[in-house]
C-alpha cells in the first residue's frame, strides 16, 4: 500500500492527541460564547417555582392564625411586592407579612404585575425579561465556569470518543458491532468527562440560577460561599450532587447523539460520493465492512474544508436536537436538584420526617414532577435546551472536524516534505 493510501486509511489515527485537544478547545470557546444566554434561560425556566394557576386572592382575617404560626417573618409582599412567595407552592392566597391583615387591592394588583414581570414563560420571553430586568450581561452569567468546565470536558469527551471509536487498543474494538461502537464510545466518554467536571457544573448551575441583581463578582462570591457551606455540612462528595441525574441525562444523550451523528455524516458522505461519481462518469463503489470504512475515510480526507464544515454542521445539529429533546426530563431533574441551596435545602436530610422530592431516586423524582406538573413539567425548558444544544453541537463538532481536517492536511505536507528530503 502506498504512503498516500495508508494516510487516507489511517483517518483520525494520523492526527496527534495535541492536535485533537486544540481542535476541541477552539470549538469549546466558540460554543460557550454563543450559547451561554440560552443556557441561562434554560436554568431559570427549570428552576423557577411552579406557580399555581389560580388567581391571587386577598387573605382575610377569617382564616385561623395558627395556619401561619411557623412562617418566616419575611414571607410576603414588601415594598410593593418585590417578591411573591407561595405557601408550599400550592396556596391560593397571597400572604402579606409579617401580619395576616387583609391585603390592599392595590397590593394584589402589584403582586400580579410583579409575578408577570419575573416569571419566564418561554425562551424568547426569558431572553427579553432577563436582559430588561437584570441587564444584558446577565445572559452571559456563568461564562467563566462554563469555559472552565467546557474546555477540559470537551477535550476529554471528544479525544476520548475518537480513541474509543478508532484506536486498535480500544476495549470496544472487535467486541462491539461496528454499528453500535458510537453508542458505546459516546456514553463511556461522557461518563469520564462528567465525573471530572462535576464540581464546576454545580457551581455554574447555581450561579446562573441566581436572580439577585448584584455585581458579577458578588454572584461569584455568593455562589462560592454557598458551596463552602454545603461542603462543610455534607462533605466533599456533595460537590458531585446531581451526578447520577447528570449521567442519566448525558450518557443516553451522548449515545443517541454520536450514533445519530455518525449515521448522518456517513449518509452525507455517501451522497457526496455518489454525486462526484456521476460527475466523473464512474460507478459508485459502495463497499462493505472495513472496505466501506476505508472508502469513507478516503472521501473525507480528499474533501475540502467547506464540505467538511457543512456535513458535520448538519449532522451535528440534527442529532443534537433529537438527543436533547429525548433527554430533557433528566435535565429538568438535574437542574432542580442542583439549585437547592436555602436553609434546610442543603442538609440532604428529611425535613419533618418527610423526604424532599429532590432527595428521592431519579425515577421517583421524575415521577413526582410528572404527578405535580404533568408532561409539560418534565419537558420544561425543552425549547431553550434544543435551541442551545442543536447549534452548540453543530458548532462544536464542525469546529472539531475542521480542526482535525486542517491538522491532517498539515501532517500530510510535513510527511511529503520528509519523503522529498
Short mmCIF file of C-alpha atoms in Angstrom, two decimals:
data_model
loop_
_atom_site.label_atom_id
_atom_site.label_comp_id
_atom_site.label_asym_id
_atom_site.label_seq_id
_atom_site.Cartn_x
_atom_site.Cartn_y
_atom_site.Cartn_z
CA UNK A 1 0.00 0.00 0.00
CA UNK A 2 1.35 3.45 -0.89
CA UNK A 3 2.10 6.10 1.72
CA UNK A 4 -0.77 8.29 0.49
CA UNK A 5 -3.23 5.41 0.60
CA UNK A 6 -2.06 4.46 4.08
CA UNK A 7 -2.57 8.04 5.24
CA UNK A 8 -6.06 8.04 3.78
CA UNK A 9 -6.96 4.81 5.52
CA UNK A 10 -5.49 5.99 8.82
CA UNK A 11 -8.04 8.78 9.09
CA UNK A 12 -8.09 10.21 12.62
CA UNK A 13 -5.23 7.96 13.70
CA UNK A 14 -2.83 10.20 11.77
CA UNK A 15 -3.76 13.19 13.99
CA UNK A 16 -1.92 13.66 17.27
CA UNK A 17 -3.66 13.97 20.62
CA UNK A 18 -2.40 17.55 20.99
CA UNK A 19 -3.96 18.49 17.64
CA UNK A 20 -7.29 16.94 18.70
CA UNK A 21 -7.13 18.81 22.00
CA UNK A 22 -6.50 22.12 20.21
CA UNK A 23 -9.48 21.49 17.93
CA UNK A 24 -11.68 20.71 20.96
CA UNK A 25 -10.56 23.86 22.81
CA UNK A 26 -11.36 26.08 19.81
CA UNK A 27 -14.82 24.58 19.47
CA UNK A 28 -15.44 24.89 23.22
CA UNK A 29 -14.70 28.62 23.30
CA UNK A 30 -16.87 29.40 20.28
CA UNK A 31 -19.74 27.28 21.57
CA UNK A 32 -19.67 28.75 25.08
CA UNK A 33 -19.72 32.35 23.82
CA UNK A 34 -22.70 31.75 21.53
CA UNK A 35 -25.00 29.52 23.59
CA UNK A 36 -24.48 30.68 27.21
CA UNK A 37 -27.54 33.06 27.06
CA UNK A 38 -29.78 30.13 26.09
CA UNK A 39 -28.28 28.07 28.91
CA UNK A 40 -29.10 30.82 31.43
CA UNK A 41 -32.72 30.90 30.24
CA UNK A 42 -32.93 27.10 30.40
CA UNK A 43 -31.72 27.04 34.01
CA UNK A 44 -34.15 29.82 35.00
CA UNK A 45 -37.08 28.07 33.33
CA UNK A 46 -36.36 24.76 35.02
CA UNK A 47 -35.55 26.14 38.48
CA UNK A 48 -38.35 28.68 38.92
CA UNK A 49 -41.10 27.65 41.29
CA UNK A 50 -44.26 26.12 39.88
CA UNK A 51 -46.82 28.93 40.21
CA UNK A 52 -50.41 27.84 40.81
CA UNK A 53 -52.83 28.65 38.04
CA UNK A 54 -55.48 30.06 40.36
CA UNK A 55 -55.78 33.83 40.63
CA UNK A 56 -54.40 35.75 43.56
CA UNK A 57 -56.97 36.32 46.25
CA UNK A 58 -56.56 38.53 49.33
CA UNK A 59 -56.02 36.81 52.64
CA UNK A 60 -58.87 37.51 55.03
CA UNK A 61 -58.71 37.55 58.80
CA UNK A 62 -61.27 34.74 58.95
CA UNK A 63 -58.53 32.13 58.44
CA UNK A 64 -57.10 30.60 61.63
CA UNK A 65 -53.97 32.38 62.74
CA UNK A 66 -52.42 29.01 63.66
CA UNK A 67 -52.05 28.24 59.96
CA UNK A 68 -49.32 30.86 59.78
CA UNK A 69 -47.64 30.34 63.16
CA UNK A 70 -44.41 28.84 61.80
CA UNK A 71 -43.98 31.05 58.75
CA UNK A 72 -40.78 33.05 58.31
CA UNK A 73 -41.26 36.70 59.32
CA UNK A 74 -40.17 37.94 55.89
CA UNK A 75 -42.73 35.87 53.98
CA UNK A 76 -44.98 38.01 51.86
CA UNK A 77 -45.10 41.25 49.93
CA UNK A 78 -42.88 44.14 50.88
CA UNK A 79 -42.01 47.39 49.13
CA UNK A 80 -44.71 46.97 46.50
CA UNK A 81 -44.28 43.23 46.05
CA UNK A 82 -40.59 42.89 45.41
CA UNK A 83 -41.11 39.14 45.56
CA UNK A 84 -44.18 36.94 45.82
CA UNK A 85 -43.98 33.83 47.96
CA UNK A 86 -46.37 30.89 47.96
CA UNK A 87 -47.17 28.51 50.78
CA UNK A 88 -45.94 25.06 49.70
CA UNK A 89 -46.26 26.29 46.11
CA UNK A 90 -49.97 25.40 46.24
CA UNK A 91 -51.58 28.22 48.21
CA UNK A 92 -54.49 30.14 46.78
CA UNK A 93 -53.70 33.15 48.94
CA UNK A 94 -51.13 35.86 48.63
CA UNK A 95 -49.61 36.37 52.08
CA UNK A 96 -48.65 39.90 53.14
CA UNK A 97 -46.31 39.53 56.09
CA UNK A 98 -45.46 39.70 58.80
CA UNK A 99 -49.15 40.19 59.70
CA UNK A 100 -52.20 38.38 58.37
CA UNK A 101 -54.22 41.52 57.82
CA UNK A 102 -56.30 41.86 54.64
CA UNK A 103 -54.31 42.96 51.62
CA UNK A 104 -54.97 46.27 49.97
CA UNK A 105 -56.39 45.72 46.43
CA UNK A 106 -53.54 47.82 45.08
CA UNK A 107 -51.07 45.35 46.59
CA UNK A 108 -52.86 42.44 44.93
CA UNK A 109 -52.56 44.18 41.55
CA UNK A 110 -48.91 44.82 42.31
CA UNK A 111 -48.39 41.15 43.16
CA UNK A 112 -49.84 40.09 39.84
CA UNK A 113 -47.70 42.63 37.98
CA UNK A 114 -44.55 41.56 39.83
CA UNK A 115 -45.22 37.89 39.16
CA UNK A 116 -45.75 38.52 35.45
CA UNK A 117 -42.59 40.63 35.35
CA UNK A 118 -40.35 37.94 36.82
CA UNK A 119 -41.96 34.72 35.58
CA UNK A 120 -40.37 33.27 32.43
CA UNK A 121 -42.85 31.68 30.07
CA UNK A 122 -40.70 30.84 27.02
CA UNK A 123 -37.19 31.07 25.66
CA UNK A 124 -37.67 34.42 23.92
CA UNK A 125 -39.62 35.74 26.91
CA UNK A 126 -36.72 34.74 29.17
CA UNK A 127 -34.11 36.43 26.99
CA UNK A 128 -36.17 39.63 26.92
CA UNK A 129 -37.05 39.73 30.65
CA UNK A 130 -33.59 38.85 31.93
CA UNK A 131 -31.95 41.45 29.69
CA UNK A 132 -34.51 44.11 30.66
CA UNK A 133 -34.74 43.42 34.40
CA UNK A 134 -31.16 42.39 35.18
CA UNK A 135 -29.11 43.75 32.30
CA UNK A 136 -27.84 42.12 29.08
CA UNK A 137 -24.63 40.99 30.77
CA UNK A 138 -26.69 38.64 32.94
CA UNK A 139 -27.29 36.48 29.87
CA UNK A 140 -23.60 35.59 29.95
CA UNK A 141 -23.56 34.92 33.67
CA UNK A 142 -21.57 31.80 34.42
CA UNK A 143 -19.43 32.18 31.30
CA UNK A 144 -16.19 31.80 33.27
CA UNK A 145 -17.18 28.49 34.91
CA UNK A 146 -18.73 27.44 31.61
CA UNK A 147 -15.37 27.88 29.87
CA UNK A 148 -13.54 26.31 32.82
CA UNK A 149 -15.88 23.32 32.51
CA UNK A 150 -16.27 23.12 28.72
CA UNK A 151 -12.58 23.13 27.81
CA UNK A 152 -11.44 20.12 29.90
CA UNK A 153 -14.79 18.35 29.44
CA UNK A 154 -14.71 18.60 25.66
CA UNK A 155 -11.04 17.68 25.46
CA UNK A 156 -11.75 14.51 27.46
CA UNK A 157 -15.05 13.92 25.69
CA UNK A 158 -14.05 14.33 22.04
CA UNK A 159 -10.50 12.99 22.25
CA UNK A 160 -11.74 10.11 24.40
CA UNK A 161 -14.53 9.33 21.96
CA UNK A 162 -12.14 9.29 19.00
CA UNK A 163 -9.79 6.96 20.83
CA UNK A 164 -12.54 4.59 21.97
CA UNK A 165 -14.04 4.54 18.48
CA UNK A 166 -10.91 4.13 16.34
CA UNK A 167 -7.86 3.08 18.39
CA UNK A 168 -6.64 -0.52 17.95
CA UNK A 169 -6.38 -0.85 21.77
CA UNK A 170 -9.93 0.38 22.38
CA UNK A 171 -11.93 -2.03 24.59
CA UNK A 172 -14.73 -1.84 22.03
CA UNK A 173 -12.51 -2.97 19.15
CA UNK A 174 -13.71 -6.38 17.92
CA UNK A 175 -16.04 -6.69 20.95
CA UNK A 176 -18.89 -4.39 19.90
CA UNK A 177 -20.52 -4.48 16.44
CA UNK A 178 -19.35 -1.58 14.29
CA UNK A 179 -22.85 -0.11 14.08
CA UNK A 180 -23.00 0.26 17.88
CA UNK A 181 -19.45 1.44 18.58
CA UNK A 182 -20.56 5.14 18.52
CA UNK A 183 -23.20 4.33 21.16
CA UNK A 184 -20.72 2.65 23.49
CA UNK A 185 -17.84 5.08 22.86
CA UNK A 186 -20.03 8.18 23.25
CA UNK A 187 -21.58 7.02 26.51
CA UNK A 188 -18.24 5.98 28.01
CA UNK A 189 -16.50 9.23 27.02
CA UNK A 190 -19.33 11.24 28.60
CA UNK A 191 -19.03 9.37 31.90
CA UNK A 192 -15.33 10.27 32.13
CA UNK A 193 -15.97 13.93 31.29
CA UNK A 194 -18.93 14.31 33.68
CA UNK A 195 -17.03 12.92 36.66
CA UNK A 196 -14.08 15.27 36.08
CA UNK A 197 -16.12 18.49 35.74
CA UNK A 198 -18.93 17.68 38.22
CA UNK A 199 -17.95 20.36 40.81
CA UNK A 200 -17.64 23.05 38.11
CA UNK A 201 -21.04 22.04 36.70
CA UNK A 202 -22.84 22.53 40.02
CA UNK A 203 -21.07 25.88 40.53
CA UNK A 204 -22.14 27.08 37.07
CA UNK A 205 -25.75 25.95 37.51
CA UNK A 206 -26.14 27.69 40.87
CA UNK A 207 -24.55 30.88 39.58
CA UNK A 208 -26.89 31.01 36.58
CA UNK A 209 -29.97 30.30 38.71
CA UNK A 210 -29.38 33.35 40.95
CA UNK A 211 -31.93 36.14 40.44
CA UNK A 212 -30.32 38.87 42.53
CA UNK A 213 -29.17 41.98 40.70
CA UNK A 214 -25.74 42.28 42.29
CA UNK A 215 -22.39 42.57 40.56
CA UNK A 216 -20.83 39.58 38.76
CA UNK A 217 -18.18 39.47 41.48
CA UNK A 218 -20.96 39.36 44.07
CA UNK A 219 -22.64 36.44 42.29
CA UNK A 220 -19.34 34.58 42.11
CA UNK A 221 -18.60 35.14 45.81
CA UNK A 222 -22.14 34.29 46.89
CA UNK A 223 -22.15 31.05 44.91
CA UNK A 224 -18.70 30.09 46.20
CA UNK A 225 -19.78 30.75 49.81
CA UNK A 226 -22.86 28.61 49.27
CA UNK A 227 -20.74 25.72 48.04
CA UNK A 228 -18.40 26.08 51.01
CA UNK A 229 -21.33 25.85 53.41
CA UNK A 230 -22.63 22.81 51.55
CA UNK A 231 -19.25 21.05 51.72
CA UNK A 232 -18.92 21.89 55.43
CA UNK A 233 -22.37 20.42 56.13
CA UNK A 234 -22.30 17.39 53.82
CA UNK A 235 -18.69 16.72 52.89
CA UNK A 236 -16.69 16.84 49.67
CA UNK A 237 -18.96 14.31 47.95
CA UNK A 238 -21.73 16.93 47.86
CA UNK A 239 -19.83 18.66 45.03
CA UNK A 240 -20.97 15.80 42.83
CA UNK A 241 -24.61 16.23 43.84
CA UNK A 242 -26.75 15.54 40.83
CA UNK A 243 -24.04 13.46 39.15
CA UNK A 244 -26.38 10.49 38.91
CA UNK A 245 -29.01 12.59 37.17
CA UNK A 246 -26.29 14.19 35.06
CA UNK A 247 -25.19 10.76 33.90
CA UNK A 248 -28.80 9.73 33.33
CA UNK A 249 -29.06 12.75 31.06
CA UNK A 250 -25.63 12.83 29.43
CA UNK A 251 -24.93 9.14 28.82
CA UNK A 252 -28.09 8.47 26.77
CA UNK A 253 -27.69 11.89 25.16
CA UNK A 254 -24.14 11.08 24.07
CA UNK A 255 -25.10 7.62 22.87
CA UNK A 256 -28.01 8.97 20.80
CA UNK A 257 -26.01 11.95 19.59
CA UNK A 258 -22.93 10.05 18.38
CA UNK A 259 -24.96 7.27 16.80
CA UNK A 260 -27.09 9.86 15.01
CA UNK A 261 -24.07 11.96 14.06
CA UNK A 262 -22.07 9.09 12.62
CA UNK A 263 -25.12 7.80 10.75
CA UNK A 264 -25.95 11.25 9.38
CA UNK A 265 -22.35 12.05 8.46
CA UNK A 266 -21.92 8.71 6.71
CA UNK A 267 -25.13 9.29 4.76
CA UNK A 268 -23.95 12.75 3.66
CA UNK A 269 -20.54 11.34 2.70
CA UNK A 270 -22.19 8.64 0.58
CA UNK A 271 -24.48 11.18 -1.09
CA UNK A 272 -21.48 13.37 -1.91
CA UNK A 273 -19.54 10.36 -3.19
CA UNK A 274 -22.38 9.29 -5.50
CA UNK A 275 -22.68 12.82 -6.88
CA UNK A 276 -18.94 13.00 -7.59
CA UNK A 277 -19.00 9.53 -9.19
CA UNK A 278 -21.82 10.55 -11.53
CA UNK A 279 -19.95 13.72 -12.46
CA UNK A 280 -16.81 11.74 -13.27
CA UNK A 281 -18.79 9.10 -15.19
CA UNK A 282 -17.70 6.22 -12.96
CA UNK A 283 -19.68 3.70 -10.92
CA UNK A 284 -20.01 4.43 -7.21
CA UNK A 285 -18.45 1.57 -5.23
CA UNK A 286 -20.42 1.11 -2.01
CA UNK A 287 -18.16 -1.50 -0.45
CA UNK A 288 -18.91 -3.39 2.73
CA UNK A 289 -17.46 -3.68 6.21
CA UNK A 290 -13.86 -2.48 6.50
CA UNK A 291 -13.78 -1.52 2.82
CA UNK A 292 -16.74 0.84 3.32
CA UNK A 293 -14.99 2.46 6.30
CA UNK A 294 -11.80 2.98 4.28
CA UNK A 295 -13.76 4.42 1.34
CA UNK A 296 -15.48 6.96 3.57
CA UNK A 297 -12.19 7.84 5.25
CA UNK A 298 -10.53 8.46 1.88
CA UNK A 299 -13.50 10.53 0.72
CA UNK A 300 -13.37 12.76 3.80
CA UNK A 301 -9.62 13.21 3.58
CA UNK A 302 -9.99 14.43 -0.01
CA UNK A 303 -12.97 16.75 0.56
CA UNK A 304 -12.41 20.49 1.03
CA UNK A 305 -12.90 22.34 4.30
CA UNK A 306 -16.29 23.71 3.25
CA UNK A 307 -17.68 20.23 2.63
CA UNK A 308 -16.36 19.05 6.00
CA UNK A 309 -17.92 22.06 7.72
CA UNK A 310 -21.34 21.68 6.08
CA UNK A 311 -21.62 17.91 6.56
CA UNK A 312 -20.54 17.94 10.20
CA UNK A 313 -22.67 21.01 10.99
CA UNK A 314 -25.86 19.49 9.56
CA UNK A 315 -25.30 16.06 11.10
CA UNK A 316 -24.34 17.56 14.47
CA UNK A 317 -27.31 19.94 14.66
CA UNK A 318 -29.85 17.28 13.71
CA UNK A 319 -28.61 14.56 16.04
CA UNK A 320 -28.06 17.08 18.85
CA UNK A 321 -31.62 18.40 18.65
CA UNK A 322 -33.13 14.90 18.75
CA UNK A 323 -30.92 13.77 21.63
CA UNK A 324 -31.65 16.98 23.58
CA UNK A 325 -35.42 16.58 23.26
CA UNK A 326 -35.40 12.94 24.35
CA UNK A 327 -33.27 13.58 27.44
CA UNK A 328 -34.93 16.84 28.60
CA UNK A 329 -36.71 15.21 31.62
CA UNK A 330 -33.35 14.17 33.06
CA UNK A 331 -32.04 17.69 32.50
CA UNK A 332 -35.02 19.12 34.41
CA UNK A 333 -34.38 16.78 37.31
CA UNK A 334 -30.67 17.57 37.39
CA UNK A 335 -31.26 21.31 37.45
CA UNK A 336 -33.87 21.18 40.21
CA UNK A 337 -31.63 19.05 42.40
CA UNK A 338 -28.57 21.22 41.99
CA UNK A 339 -30.20 24.58 42.74
CA UNK A 340 -31.23 23.58 46.27
CA UNK A 341 -29.28 25.95 48.49
CA UNK A 342 -31.53 27.65 51.01
CA UNK A 343 -31.55 26.82 54.70
CA UNK A 344 -32.88 23.33 55.13
CA UNK A 345 -32.27 22.55 51.47
CA UNK A 346 -28.55 21.90 51.72
CA UNK A 347 -28.59 19.37 54.54
CA UNK A 348 -29.62 16.44 52.41
CA UNK A 349 -31.82 15.24 55.28
CA UNK A 350 -35.55 14.74 55.51
CA UNK A 351 -37.47 17.75 56.85
CA UNK A 352 -40.16 16.95 59.42
CA UNK A 353 -39.80 13.26 58.65
CA UNK A 354 -40.71 13.86 55.00
CA UNK A 355 -38.16 13.15 52.30
CA UNK A 356 -37.92 16.01 49.83
CA UNK A 357 -38.64 15.11 46.20
CA UNK A 358 -35.12 16.18 45.21
CA UNK A 359 -33.67 13.58 47.60
CA UNK A 360 -35.51 10.68 46.00
CA UNK A 361 -34.08 8.32 43.42
CA UNK A 362 -34.10 9.52 39.84
CA UNK A 363 -37.19 7.54 38.71
CA UNK A 364 -39.17 8.56 41.81
CA UNK A 365 -38.14 12.20 41.45
CA UNK A 366 -39.20 12.36 37.82
CA UNK A 367 -42.45 10.58 38.71
CA UNK A 368 -43.07 13.28 41.33
CA UNK A 369 -42.56 16.01 38.70
CA UNK A 370 -44.94 14.19 36.38
CA UNK A 371 -47.64 13.91 39.07
CA UNK A 372 -47.17 17.54 40.11
CA UNK A 373 -46.92 19.20 36.70
CA UNK A 374 -47.57 16.54 34.07
CA UNK A 375 -45.67 16.14 30.81
CA UNK A 376 -45.11 19.93 30.49
CA UNK A 377 -43.23 19.82 33.80
CA UNK A 378 -40.90 17.07 32.61
CA UNK A 379 -40.19 18.96 29.40
CA UNK A 380 -39.95 22.44 30.90
CA UNK A 381 -37.29 24.40 29.06
CA UNK A 382 -37.16 21.93 26.15
CA UNK A 383 -37.20 24.72 23.57
CA UNK A 384 -34.33 26.59 25.24
CA UNK A 385 -32.43 23.31 25.62
CA UNK A 386 -32.89 22.32 21.98
CA UNK A 387 -32.14 25.84 20.75
CA UNK A 388 -28.97 25.74 22.81
CA UNK A 389 -27.87 22.15 22.21
CA UNK A 390 -28.51 21.94 18.45
CA UNK A 391 -26.28 24.89 17.46
CA UNK A 392 -23.83 24.04 20.24
CA UNK A 393 -23.41 20.51 18.91
CA UNK A 394 -23.20 21.81 15.34
CA UNK A 395 -20.60 24.46 16.16
CA UNK A 396 -18.58 22.17 18.41
CA UNK A 397 -18.44 19.17 16.10
CA UNK A 398 -17.87 21.23 12.93
CA UNK A 399 -15.06 23.18 14.63
CA UNK A 400 -13.58 19.92 15.86
CA UNK A 401 -13.84 18.19 12.47
CA UNK A 402 -12.48 21.18 10.53
CA UNK A 403 -9.65 21.48 13.05
CA UNK A 404 -8.79 17.81 12.57
CA UNK A 405 -9.03 18.26 8.80
CA UNK A 406 -6.54 21.14 8.93
CA UNK A 407 -4.25 19.13 11.21
CA UNK A 408 -4.43 16.20 8.82
CA UNK A 409 -3.51 18.45 5.89
CA UNK A 410 -0.57 19.86 7.85
CA UNK A 411 0.60 16.35 8.70
CA UNK A 412 0.38 15.34 5.03
CA UNK A 413 2.51 18.32 3.97
CA UNK A 414 5.10 17.51 6.64
CA UNK A 415 5.14 13.87 5.57
CA UNK A 416 5.65 14.78 1.92
CA UNK A 417 8.48 17.16 2.83
CA UNK A 418 10.21 14.42 4.83
CA UNK A 419 9.85 11.95 1.97
CA UNK A 420 11.03 14.54 -0.56
CA UNK A 421 14.01 15.43 1.57
#
